[in-house]
mmCIF file of C-alpha atoms and ligand atoms in Angstrom:
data_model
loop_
_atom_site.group_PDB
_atom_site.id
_atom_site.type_symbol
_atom_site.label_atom_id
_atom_site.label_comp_id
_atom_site.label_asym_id
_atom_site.label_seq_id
_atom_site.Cartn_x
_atom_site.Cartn_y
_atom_site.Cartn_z
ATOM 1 C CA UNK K 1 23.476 -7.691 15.244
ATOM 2 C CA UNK K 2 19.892 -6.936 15.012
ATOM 3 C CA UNK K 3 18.505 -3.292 14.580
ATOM 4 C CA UNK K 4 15.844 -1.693 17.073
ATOM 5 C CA UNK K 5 12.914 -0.787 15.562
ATOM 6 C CA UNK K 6 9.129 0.911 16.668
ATOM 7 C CA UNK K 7 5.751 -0.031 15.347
ATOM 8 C CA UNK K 8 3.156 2.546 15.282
ATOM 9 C CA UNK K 9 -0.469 1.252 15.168
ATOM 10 C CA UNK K 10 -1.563 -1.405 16.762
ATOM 11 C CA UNK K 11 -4.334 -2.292 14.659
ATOM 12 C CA UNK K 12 -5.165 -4.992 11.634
ATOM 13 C CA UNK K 13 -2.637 -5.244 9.923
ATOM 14 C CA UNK K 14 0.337 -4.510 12.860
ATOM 15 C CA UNK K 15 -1.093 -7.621 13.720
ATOM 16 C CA UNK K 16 -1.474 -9.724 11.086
ATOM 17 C CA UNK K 17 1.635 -9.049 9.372
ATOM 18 C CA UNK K 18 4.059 -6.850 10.945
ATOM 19 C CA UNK K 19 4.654 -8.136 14.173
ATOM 20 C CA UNK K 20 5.131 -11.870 13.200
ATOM 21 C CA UNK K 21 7.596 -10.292 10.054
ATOM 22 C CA UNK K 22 9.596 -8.626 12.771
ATOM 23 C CA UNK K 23 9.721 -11.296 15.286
ATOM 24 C CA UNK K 24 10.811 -13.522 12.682
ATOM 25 C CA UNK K 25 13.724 -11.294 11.399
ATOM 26 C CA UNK K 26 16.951 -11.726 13.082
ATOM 27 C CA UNK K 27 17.327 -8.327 11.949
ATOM 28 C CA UNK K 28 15.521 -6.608 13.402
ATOM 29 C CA UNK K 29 13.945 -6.571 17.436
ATOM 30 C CA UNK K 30 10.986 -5.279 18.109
ATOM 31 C CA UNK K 31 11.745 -2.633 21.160
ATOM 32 C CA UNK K 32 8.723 -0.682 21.432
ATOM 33 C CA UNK K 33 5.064 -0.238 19.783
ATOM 34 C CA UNK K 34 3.180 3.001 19.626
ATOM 35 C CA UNK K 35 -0.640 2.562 20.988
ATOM 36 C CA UNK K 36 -3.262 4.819 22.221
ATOM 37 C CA UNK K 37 -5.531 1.345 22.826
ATOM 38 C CA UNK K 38 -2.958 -2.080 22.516
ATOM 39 C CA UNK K 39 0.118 -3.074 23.464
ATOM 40 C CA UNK K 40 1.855 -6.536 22.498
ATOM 41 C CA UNK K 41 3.284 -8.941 25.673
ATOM 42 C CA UNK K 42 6.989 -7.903 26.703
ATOM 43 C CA UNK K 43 7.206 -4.744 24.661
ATOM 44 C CA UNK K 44 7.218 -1.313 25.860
ATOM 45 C CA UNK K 45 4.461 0.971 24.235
ATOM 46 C CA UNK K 46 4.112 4.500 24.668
ATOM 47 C CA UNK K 47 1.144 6.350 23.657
ATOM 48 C CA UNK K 48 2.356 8.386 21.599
ATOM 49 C CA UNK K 49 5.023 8.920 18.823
ATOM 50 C CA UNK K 50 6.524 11.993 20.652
ATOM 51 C CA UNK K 51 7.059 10.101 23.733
ATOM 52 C CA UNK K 52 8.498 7.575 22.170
ATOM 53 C CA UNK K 53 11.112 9.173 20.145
ATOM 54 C CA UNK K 54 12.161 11.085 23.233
ATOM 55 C CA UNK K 55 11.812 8.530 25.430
ATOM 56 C CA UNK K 56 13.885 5.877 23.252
ATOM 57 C CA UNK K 57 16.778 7.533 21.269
ATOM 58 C CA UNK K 58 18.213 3.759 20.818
ATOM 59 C CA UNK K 59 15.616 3.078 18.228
ATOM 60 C CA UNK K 60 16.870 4.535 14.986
ATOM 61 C CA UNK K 61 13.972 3.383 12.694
ATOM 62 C CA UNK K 62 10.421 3.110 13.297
ATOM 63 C CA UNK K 63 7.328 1.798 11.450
ATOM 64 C CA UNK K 64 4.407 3.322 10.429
ATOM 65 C CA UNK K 65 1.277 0.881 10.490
ATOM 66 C CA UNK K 66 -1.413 3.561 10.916
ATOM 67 C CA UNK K 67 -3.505 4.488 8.258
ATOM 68 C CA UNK K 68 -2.690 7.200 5.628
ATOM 69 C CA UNK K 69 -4.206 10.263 6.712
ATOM 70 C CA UNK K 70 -2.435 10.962 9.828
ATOM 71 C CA UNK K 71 0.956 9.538 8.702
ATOM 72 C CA UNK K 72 2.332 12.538 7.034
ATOM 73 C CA UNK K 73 2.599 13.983 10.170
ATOM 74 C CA UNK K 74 3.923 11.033 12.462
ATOM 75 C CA UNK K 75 6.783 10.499 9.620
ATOM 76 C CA UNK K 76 7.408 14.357 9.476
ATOM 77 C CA UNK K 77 7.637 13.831 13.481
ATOM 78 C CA UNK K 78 10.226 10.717 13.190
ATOM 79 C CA UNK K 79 12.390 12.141 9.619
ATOM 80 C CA UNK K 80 13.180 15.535 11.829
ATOM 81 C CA UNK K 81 14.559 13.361 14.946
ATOM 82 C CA UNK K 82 16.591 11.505 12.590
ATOM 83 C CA UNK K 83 15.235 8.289 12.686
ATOM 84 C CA UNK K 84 14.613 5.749 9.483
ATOM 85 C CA UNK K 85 11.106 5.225 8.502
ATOM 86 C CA UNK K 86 9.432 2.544 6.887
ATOM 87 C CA UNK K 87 5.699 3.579 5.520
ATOM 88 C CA UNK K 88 2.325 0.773 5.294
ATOM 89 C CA UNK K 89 0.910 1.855 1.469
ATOM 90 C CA UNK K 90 -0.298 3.824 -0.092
ATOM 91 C CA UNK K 91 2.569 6.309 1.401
ATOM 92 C CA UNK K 92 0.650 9.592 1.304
ATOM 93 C CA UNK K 93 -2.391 11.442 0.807
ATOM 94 C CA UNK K 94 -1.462 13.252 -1.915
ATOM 95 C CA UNK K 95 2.042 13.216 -4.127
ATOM 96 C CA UNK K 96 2.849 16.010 -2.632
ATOM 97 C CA UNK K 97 2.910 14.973 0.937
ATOM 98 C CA UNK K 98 5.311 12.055 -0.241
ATOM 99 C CA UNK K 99 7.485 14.306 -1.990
ATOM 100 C CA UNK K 100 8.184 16.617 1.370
ATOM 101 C CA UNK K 101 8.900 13.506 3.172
ATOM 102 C CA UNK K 102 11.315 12.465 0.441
ATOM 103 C CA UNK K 103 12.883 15.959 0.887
ATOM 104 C CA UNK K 104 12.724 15.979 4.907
ATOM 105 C CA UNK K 105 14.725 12.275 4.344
ATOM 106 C CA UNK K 106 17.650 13.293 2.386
ATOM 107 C CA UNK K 107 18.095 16.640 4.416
ATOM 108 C CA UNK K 108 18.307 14.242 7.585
ATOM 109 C CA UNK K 109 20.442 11.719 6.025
ATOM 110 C CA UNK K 110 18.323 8.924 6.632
ATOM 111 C CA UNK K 111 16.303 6.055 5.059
ATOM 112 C CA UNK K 112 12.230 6.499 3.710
ATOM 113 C CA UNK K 113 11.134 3.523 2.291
ATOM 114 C CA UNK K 114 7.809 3.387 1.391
ATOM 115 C CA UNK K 115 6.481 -0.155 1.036
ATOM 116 C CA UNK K 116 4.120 -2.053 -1.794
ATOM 117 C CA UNK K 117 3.909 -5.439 -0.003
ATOM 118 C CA UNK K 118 2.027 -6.559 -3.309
ATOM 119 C CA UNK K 119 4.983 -6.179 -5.563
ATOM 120 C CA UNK K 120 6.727 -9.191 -3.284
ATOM 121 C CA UNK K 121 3.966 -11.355 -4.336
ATOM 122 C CA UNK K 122 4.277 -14.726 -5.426
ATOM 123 C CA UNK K 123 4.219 -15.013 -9.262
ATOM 124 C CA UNK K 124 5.127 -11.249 -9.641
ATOM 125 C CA UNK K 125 9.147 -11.215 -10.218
ATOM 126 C CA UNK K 126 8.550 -14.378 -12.774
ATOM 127 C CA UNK K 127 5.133 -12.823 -14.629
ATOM 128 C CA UNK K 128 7.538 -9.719 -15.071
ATOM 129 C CA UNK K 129 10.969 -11.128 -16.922
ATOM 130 C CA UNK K 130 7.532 -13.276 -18.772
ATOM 131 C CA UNK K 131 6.547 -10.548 -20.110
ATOM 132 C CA UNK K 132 10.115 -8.412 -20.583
ATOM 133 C CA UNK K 133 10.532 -10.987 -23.625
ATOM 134 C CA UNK K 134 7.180 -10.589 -25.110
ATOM 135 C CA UNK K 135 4.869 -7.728 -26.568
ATOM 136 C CA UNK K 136 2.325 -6.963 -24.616
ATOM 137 C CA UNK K 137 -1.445 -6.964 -26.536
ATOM 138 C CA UNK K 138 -3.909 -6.818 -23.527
ATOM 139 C CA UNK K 139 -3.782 -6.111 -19.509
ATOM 140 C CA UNK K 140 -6.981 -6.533 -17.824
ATOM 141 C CA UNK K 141 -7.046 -5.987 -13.636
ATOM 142 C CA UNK K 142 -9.895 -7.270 -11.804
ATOM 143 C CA UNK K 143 -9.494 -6.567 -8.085
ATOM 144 C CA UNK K 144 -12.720 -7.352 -6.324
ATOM 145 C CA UNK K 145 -13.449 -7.509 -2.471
ATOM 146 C CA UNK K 146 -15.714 -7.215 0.182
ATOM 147 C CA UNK K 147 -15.230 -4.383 1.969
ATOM 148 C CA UNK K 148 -16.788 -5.384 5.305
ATOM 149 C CA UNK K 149 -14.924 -8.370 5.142
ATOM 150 C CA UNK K 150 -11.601 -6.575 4.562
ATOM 151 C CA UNK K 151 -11.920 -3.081 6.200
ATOM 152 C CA UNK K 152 -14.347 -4.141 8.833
ATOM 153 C CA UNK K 153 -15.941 -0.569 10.752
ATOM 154 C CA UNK K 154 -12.784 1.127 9.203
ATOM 155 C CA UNK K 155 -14.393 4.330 8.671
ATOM 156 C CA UNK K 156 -11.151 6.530 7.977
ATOM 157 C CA UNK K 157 -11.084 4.525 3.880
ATOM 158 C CA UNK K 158 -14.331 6.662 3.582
ATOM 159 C CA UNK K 159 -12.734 9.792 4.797
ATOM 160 C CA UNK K 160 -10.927 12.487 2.371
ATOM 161 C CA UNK K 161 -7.328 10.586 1.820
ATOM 162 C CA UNK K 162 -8.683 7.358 2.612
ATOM 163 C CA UNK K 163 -9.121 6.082 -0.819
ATOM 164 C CA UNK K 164 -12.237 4.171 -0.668
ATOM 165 C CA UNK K 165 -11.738 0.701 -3.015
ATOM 166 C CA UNK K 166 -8.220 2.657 -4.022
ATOM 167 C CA UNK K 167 -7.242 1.649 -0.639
ATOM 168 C CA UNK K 168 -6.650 -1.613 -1.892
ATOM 169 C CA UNK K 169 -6.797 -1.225 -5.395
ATOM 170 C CA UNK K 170 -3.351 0.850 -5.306
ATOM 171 C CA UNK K 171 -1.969 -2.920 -4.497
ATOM 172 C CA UNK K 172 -3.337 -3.608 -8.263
ATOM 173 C CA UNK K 173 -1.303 -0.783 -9.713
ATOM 174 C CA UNK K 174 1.847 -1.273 -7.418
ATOM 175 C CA UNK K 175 1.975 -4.843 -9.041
ATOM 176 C CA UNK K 176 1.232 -3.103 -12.338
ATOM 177 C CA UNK K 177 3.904 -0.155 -12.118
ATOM 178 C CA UNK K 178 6.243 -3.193 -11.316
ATOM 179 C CA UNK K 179 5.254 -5.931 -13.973
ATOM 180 C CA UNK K 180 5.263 -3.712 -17.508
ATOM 181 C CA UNK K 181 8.399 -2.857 -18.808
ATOM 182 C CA UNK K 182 7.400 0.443 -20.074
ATOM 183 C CA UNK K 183 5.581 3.313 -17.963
ATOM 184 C CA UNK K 184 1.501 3.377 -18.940
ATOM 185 C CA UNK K 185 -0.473 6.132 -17.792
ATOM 186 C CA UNK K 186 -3.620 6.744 -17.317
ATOM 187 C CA UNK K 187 -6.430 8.498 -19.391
ATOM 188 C CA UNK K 188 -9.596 8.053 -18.867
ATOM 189 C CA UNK K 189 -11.691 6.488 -14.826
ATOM 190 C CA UNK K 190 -15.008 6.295 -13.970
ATOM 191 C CA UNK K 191 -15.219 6.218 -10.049
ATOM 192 C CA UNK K 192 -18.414 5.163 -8.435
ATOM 193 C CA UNK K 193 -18.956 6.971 -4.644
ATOM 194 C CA UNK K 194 -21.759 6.135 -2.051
ATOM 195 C CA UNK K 195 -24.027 9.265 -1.955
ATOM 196 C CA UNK K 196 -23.377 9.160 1.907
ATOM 197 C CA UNK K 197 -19.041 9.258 1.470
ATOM 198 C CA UNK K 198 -15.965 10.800 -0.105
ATOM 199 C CA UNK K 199 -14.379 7.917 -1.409
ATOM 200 C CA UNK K 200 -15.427 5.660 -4.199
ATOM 201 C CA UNK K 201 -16.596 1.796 -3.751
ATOM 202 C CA UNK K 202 -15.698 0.849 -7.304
ATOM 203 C CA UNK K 203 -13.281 2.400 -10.406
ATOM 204 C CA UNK K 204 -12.959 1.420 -13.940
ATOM 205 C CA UNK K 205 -9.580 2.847 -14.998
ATOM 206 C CA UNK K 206 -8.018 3.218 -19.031
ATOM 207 C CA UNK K 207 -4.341 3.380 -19.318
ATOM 208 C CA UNK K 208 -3.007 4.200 -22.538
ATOM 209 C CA UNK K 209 0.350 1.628 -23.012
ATOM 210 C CA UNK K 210 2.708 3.406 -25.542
ATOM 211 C CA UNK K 211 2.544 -0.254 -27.441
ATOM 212 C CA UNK K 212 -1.172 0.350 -28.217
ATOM 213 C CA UNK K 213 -1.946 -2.605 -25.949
ATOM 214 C CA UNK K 214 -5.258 -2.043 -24.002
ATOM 215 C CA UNK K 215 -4.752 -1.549 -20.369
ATOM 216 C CA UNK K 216 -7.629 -1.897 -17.408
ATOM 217 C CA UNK K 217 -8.692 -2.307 -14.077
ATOM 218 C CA UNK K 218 -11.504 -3.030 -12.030
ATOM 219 C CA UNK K 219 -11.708 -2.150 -8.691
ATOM 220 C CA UNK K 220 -15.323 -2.906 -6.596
ATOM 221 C CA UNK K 221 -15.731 -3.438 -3.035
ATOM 222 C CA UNK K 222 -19.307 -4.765 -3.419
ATOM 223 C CA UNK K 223 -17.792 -8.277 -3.830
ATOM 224 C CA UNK K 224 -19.391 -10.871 -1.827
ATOM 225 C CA UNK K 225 -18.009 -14.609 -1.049
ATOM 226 C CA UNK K 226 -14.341 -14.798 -1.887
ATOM 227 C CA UNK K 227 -12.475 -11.722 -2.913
ATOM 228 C CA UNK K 228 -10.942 -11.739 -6.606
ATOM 229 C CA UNK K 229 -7.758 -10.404 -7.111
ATOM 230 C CA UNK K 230 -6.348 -11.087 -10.766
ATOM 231 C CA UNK K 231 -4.443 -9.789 -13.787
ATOM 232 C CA UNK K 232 -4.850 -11.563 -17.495
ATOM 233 C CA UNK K 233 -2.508 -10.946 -19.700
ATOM 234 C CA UNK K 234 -2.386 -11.540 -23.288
ATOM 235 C CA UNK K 235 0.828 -11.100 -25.387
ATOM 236 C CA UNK K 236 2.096 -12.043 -29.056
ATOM 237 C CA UNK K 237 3.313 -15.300 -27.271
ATOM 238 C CA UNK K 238 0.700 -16.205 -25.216
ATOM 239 C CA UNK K 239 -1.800 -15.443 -22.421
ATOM 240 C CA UNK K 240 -1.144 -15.984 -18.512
ATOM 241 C CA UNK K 241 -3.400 -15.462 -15.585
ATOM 242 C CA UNK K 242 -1.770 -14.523 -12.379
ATOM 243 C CA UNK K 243 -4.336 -14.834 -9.382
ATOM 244 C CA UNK K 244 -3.329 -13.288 -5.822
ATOM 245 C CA UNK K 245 -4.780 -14.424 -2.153
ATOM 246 C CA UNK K 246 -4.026 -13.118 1.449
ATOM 247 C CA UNK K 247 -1.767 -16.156 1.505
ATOM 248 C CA UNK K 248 1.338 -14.598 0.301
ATOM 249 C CA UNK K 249 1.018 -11.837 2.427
ATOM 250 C CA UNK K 250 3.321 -13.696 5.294
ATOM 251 C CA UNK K 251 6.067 -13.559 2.513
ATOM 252 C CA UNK K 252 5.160 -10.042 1.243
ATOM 253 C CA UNK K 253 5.385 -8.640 4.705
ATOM 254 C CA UNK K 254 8.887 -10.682 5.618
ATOM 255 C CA UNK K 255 10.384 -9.317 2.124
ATOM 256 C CA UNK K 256 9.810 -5.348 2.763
ATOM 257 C CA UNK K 257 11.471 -5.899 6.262
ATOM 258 C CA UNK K 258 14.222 -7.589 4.308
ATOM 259 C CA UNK K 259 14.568 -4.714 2.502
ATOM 260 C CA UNK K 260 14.563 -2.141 5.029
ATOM 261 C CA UNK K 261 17.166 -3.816 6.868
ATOM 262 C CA UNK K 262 19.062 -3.078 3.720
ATOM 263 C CA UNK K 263 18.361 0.800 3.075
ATOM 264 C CA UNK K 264 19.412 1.206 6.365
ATOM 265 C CA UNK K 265 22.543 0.294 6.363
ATOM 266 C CA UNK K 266 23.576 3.492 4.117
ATOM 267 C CA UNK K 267 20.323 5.300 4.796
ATOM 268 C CA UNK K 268 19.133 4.888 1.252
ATOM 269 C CA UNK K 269 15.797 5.994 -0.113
ATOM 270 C CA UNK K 270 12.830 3.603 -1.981
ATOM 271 C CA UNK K 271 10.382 5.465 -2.589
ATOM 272 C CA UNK K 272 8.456 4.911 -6.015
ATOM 273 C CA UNK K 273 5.453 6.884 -6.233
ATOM 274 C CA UNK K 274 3.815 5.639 -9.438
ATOM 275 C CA UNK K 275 1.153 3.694 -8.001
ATOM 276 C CA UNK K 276 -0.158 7.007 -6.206
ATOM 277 C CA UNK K 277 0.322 9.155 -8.650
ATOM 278 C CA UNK K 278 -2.368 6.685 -11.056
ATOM 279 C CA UNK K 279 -4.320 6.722 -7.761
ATOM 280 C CA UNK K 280 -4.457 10.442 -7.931
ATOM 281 C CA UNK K 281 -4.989 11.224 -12.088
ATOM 282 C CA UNK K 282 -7.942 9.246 -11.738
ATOM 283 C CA UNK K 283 -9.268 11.776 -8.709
ATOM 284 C CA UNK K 284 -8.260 13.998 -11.395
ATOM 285 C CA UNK K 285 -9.678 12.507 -14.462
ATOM 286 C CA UNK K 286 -12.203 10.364 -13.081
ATOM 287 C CA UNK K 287 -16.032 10.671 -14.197
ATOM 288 C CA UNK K 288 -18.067 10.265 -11.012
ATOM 289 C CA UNK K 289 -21.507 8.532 -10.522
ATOM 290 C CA UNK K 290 -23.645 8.582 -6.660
ATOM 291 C CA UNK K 291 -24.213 4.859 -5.777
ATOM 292 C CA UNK K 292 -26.288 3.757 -3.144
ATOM 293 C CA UNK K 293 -25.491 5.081 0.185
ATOM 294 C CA UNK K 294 -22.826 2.595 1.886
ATOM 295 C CA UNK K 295 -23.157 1.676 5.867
ATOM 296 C CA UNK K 296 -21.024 -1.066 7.357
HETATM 297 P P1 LIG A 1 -6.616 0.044 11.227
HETATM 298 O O1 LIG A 1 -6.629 -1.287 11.878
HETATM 299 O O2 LIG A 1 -7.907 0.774 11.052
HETATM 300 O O3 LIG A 1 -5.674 1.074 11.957
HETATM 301 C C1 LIG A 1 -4.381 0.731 12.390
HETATM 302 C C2 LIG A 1 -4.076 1.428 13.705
HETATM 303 O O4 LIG A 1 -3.683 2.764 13.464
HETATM 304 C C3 LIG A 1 -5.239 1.575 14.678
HETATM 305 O O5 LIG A 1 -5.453 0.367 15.360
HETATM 306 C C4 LIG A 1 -4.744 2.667 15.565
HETATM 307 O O6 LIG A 1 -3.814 2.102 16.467
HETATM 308 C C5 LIG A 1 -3.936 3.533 14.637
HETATM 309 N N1 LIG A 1 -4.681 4.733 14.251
HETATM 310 C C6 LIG A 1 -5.902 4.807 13.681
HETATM 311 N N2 LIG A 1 -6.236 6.094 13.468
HETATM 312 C C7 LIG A 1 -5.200 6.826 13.926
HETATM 313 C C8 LIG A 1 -4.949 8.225 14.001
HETATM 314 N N3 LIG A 1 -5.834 9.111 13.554
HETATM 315 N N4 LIG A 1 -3.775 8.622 14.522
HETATM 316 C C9 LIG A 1 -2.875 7.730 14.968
HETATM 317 N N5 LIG A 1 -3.069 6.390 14.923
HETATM 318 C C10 LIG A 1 -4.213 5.965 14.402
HETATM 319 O O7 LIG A 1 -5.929 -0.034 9.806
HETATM 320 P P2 LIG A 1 -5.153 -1.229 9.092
HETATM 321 O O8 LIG A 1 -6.108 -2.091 8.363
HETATM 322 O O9 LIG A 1 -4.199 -1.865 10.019
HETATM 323 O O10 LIG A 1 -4.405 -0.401 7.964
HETATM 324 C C11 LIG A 1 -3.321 0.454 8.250
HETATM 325 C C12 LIG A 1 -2.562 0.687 6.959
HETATM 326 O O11 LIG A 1 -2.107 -0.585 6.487
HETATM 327 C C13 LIG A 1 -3.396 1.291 5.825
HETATM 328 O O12 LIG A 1 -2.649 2.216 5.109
HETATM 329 C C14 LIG A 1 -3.727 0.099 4.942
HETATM 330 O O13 LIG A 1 -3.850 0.469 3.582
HETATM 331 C C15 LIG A 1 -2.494 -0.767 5.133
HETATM 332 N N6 LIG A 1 -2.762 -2.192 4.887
HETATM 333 C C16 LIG A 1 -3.826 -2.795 5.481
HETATM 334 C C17 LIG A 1 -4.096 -4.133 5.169
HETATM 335 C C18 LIG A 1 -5.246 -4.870 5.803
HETATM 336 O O14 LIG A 1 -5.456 -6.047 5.476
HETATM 337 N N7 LIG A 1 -5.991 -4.266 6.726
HETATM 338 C C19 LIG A 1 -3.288 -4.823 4.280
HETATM 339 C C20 LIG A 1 -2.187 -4.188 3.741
HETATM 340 C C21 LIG A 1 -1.936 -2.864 4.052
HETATM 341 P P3 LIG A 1 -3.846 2.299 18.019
HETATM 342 O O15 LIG A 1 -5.258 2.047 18.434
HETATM 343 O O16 LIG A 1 -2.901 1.227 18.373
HETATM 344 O O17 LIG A 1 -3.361 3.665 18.328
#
């Protein structure tokens, strides 16, 4: 029998991905969207999350698809009237944030799963038992986009919280966190910020691996023509490049419903925070240049 469940945010990616993952899941049905400015055709929407939750106590788990700085607060809202939630990434604003939730979760006895659609990419699950039997000598991330192409007039990824190229860079390191078989972390970033925002349009991160292999990324959003999103590895046994597209992202988005339909069943938690937490040492560590003032 298939599971009721709300989407919050009707925006970009609610659209792209979410809605045609949960129509296709016999899992789950889609009973009811949260919008202040959309709806979607035969669905009820409510305006808000409040009125929905107490409005519609038949749908136990509900979906955040907003972005991250106001999403504390609406999974706060659903955790403490029991409900299961599912979070877009990056799951917080700051570790913290996502540790409270985790908290709020287990006190309530119900699921938290915060999402890294990139892990479920294709190539990923085979590039990691790859590398499992070999030793790692170099990791190099290049994760280049344009950001008017992919955040069109989105100004909240400029705001405090919003990341800036993090925002999609985090993907990079959720595919990292995921492929090495031993934890890296990170020590050394130089972050390059628009003299007119918060958030940074390009990073150059240094992990040290506790192999000695030399770990990087790239992140820019001053990409023009077709976005590059890539890892090259090198090992003792060979090199392999693994090259990503917004193709896989129908599968990506299928898979984490797939796997909330799981926690749910026992109210289990995923909630892996390693990708944020490299997000937020290199706020930390991170040597900052001004760049040219950014306007969309
Ligand atoms: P978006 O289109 O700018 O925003 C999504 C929707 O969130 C908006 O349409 C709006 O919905 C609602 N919203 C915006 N500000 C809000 C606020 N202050 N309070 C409550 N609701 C608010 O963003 P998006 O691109 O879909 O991204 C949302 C999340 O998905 C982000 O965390 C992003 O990292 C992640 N994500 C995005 C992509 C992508 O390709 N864009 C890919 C993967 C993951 P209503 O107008 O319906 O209220």
């Amino acid at each position: 029998m298939s599971r009721q469940i709300a989407l919050v945010g009707i925006g970009k990616i609610a659209r792209d991905q979410h809605i045609p993952a949960i129509t296709a899941d016999p899992a789950w049905t889609l009973a009811a969207t949260v919008s202040r400015n959309a709806s979607v055709d035969g669905v009820d929407n409510y305006r808000s999350l409040e009125a929905l939750l107490a409005a519609r106590p038949d749908i136990d788990t509900i979906s955040l698809a907003i972005p991250v700085q106001p999403r504390f607060d609406h999974a706060r809202q659903a955790l403490l009237a029991g409900r299961h939630v599912m979070l877009e990434k990056p799951p917080g604003v700051s570790v913290s944030e996502c540790h409270s939730l985790q908290t709020l979760a287990r006190e309530q006895g119900v699921s938290l799963y915060a999402t890294w659609h990139a892990r479920h990419a294709e190539g990923v699950a085979n590039a990691r038992e790859w590398l499992a039997l070999r030793r790692l000598k170099r990791l190099q991330i290049c994760w280049k986009e344009d950001v008017r192409v992919w955040h069109p007039d989105q100004e909240w990824v400029w705001d405090p919280g919003g990341l800036g190229v993090f925002d999609p860079g985090i993907n990079a390191l959720s595919i990292l966190t995921d492929l090495l078989p031993v934890p890296v972390h990170l020590h050394a970033a130089h972050l390059e910020v628009p003299s007119n925002r918060q958030t940074p349009i390009a990073a150059s991160l240094y992990f040290s691996h506790p192999g000695g292999a030399r770990v990087e990324a790239e992140f820019d959003w001053r990409q023009t023509g077709d976005p590059v999103w890539k890892f090259m590895i090198d090992t003792d046994e060979g090199s392999r490049l693994l090259s990503f597209g917004a193709a896989s992202m129908d599968i990506e988005y299928r898979r984490l419903y797939q796997r909330m339909a799981e926690l749910v069943v026992d109210a289990s938690m995923d909630m892996d925070l390693t990708p944020l937490t490299h997000v937020a040492d290199a706020f930390m560590l991170g040597r900052r240049s001004s760049t040219e003032p950014f306007f969309f």
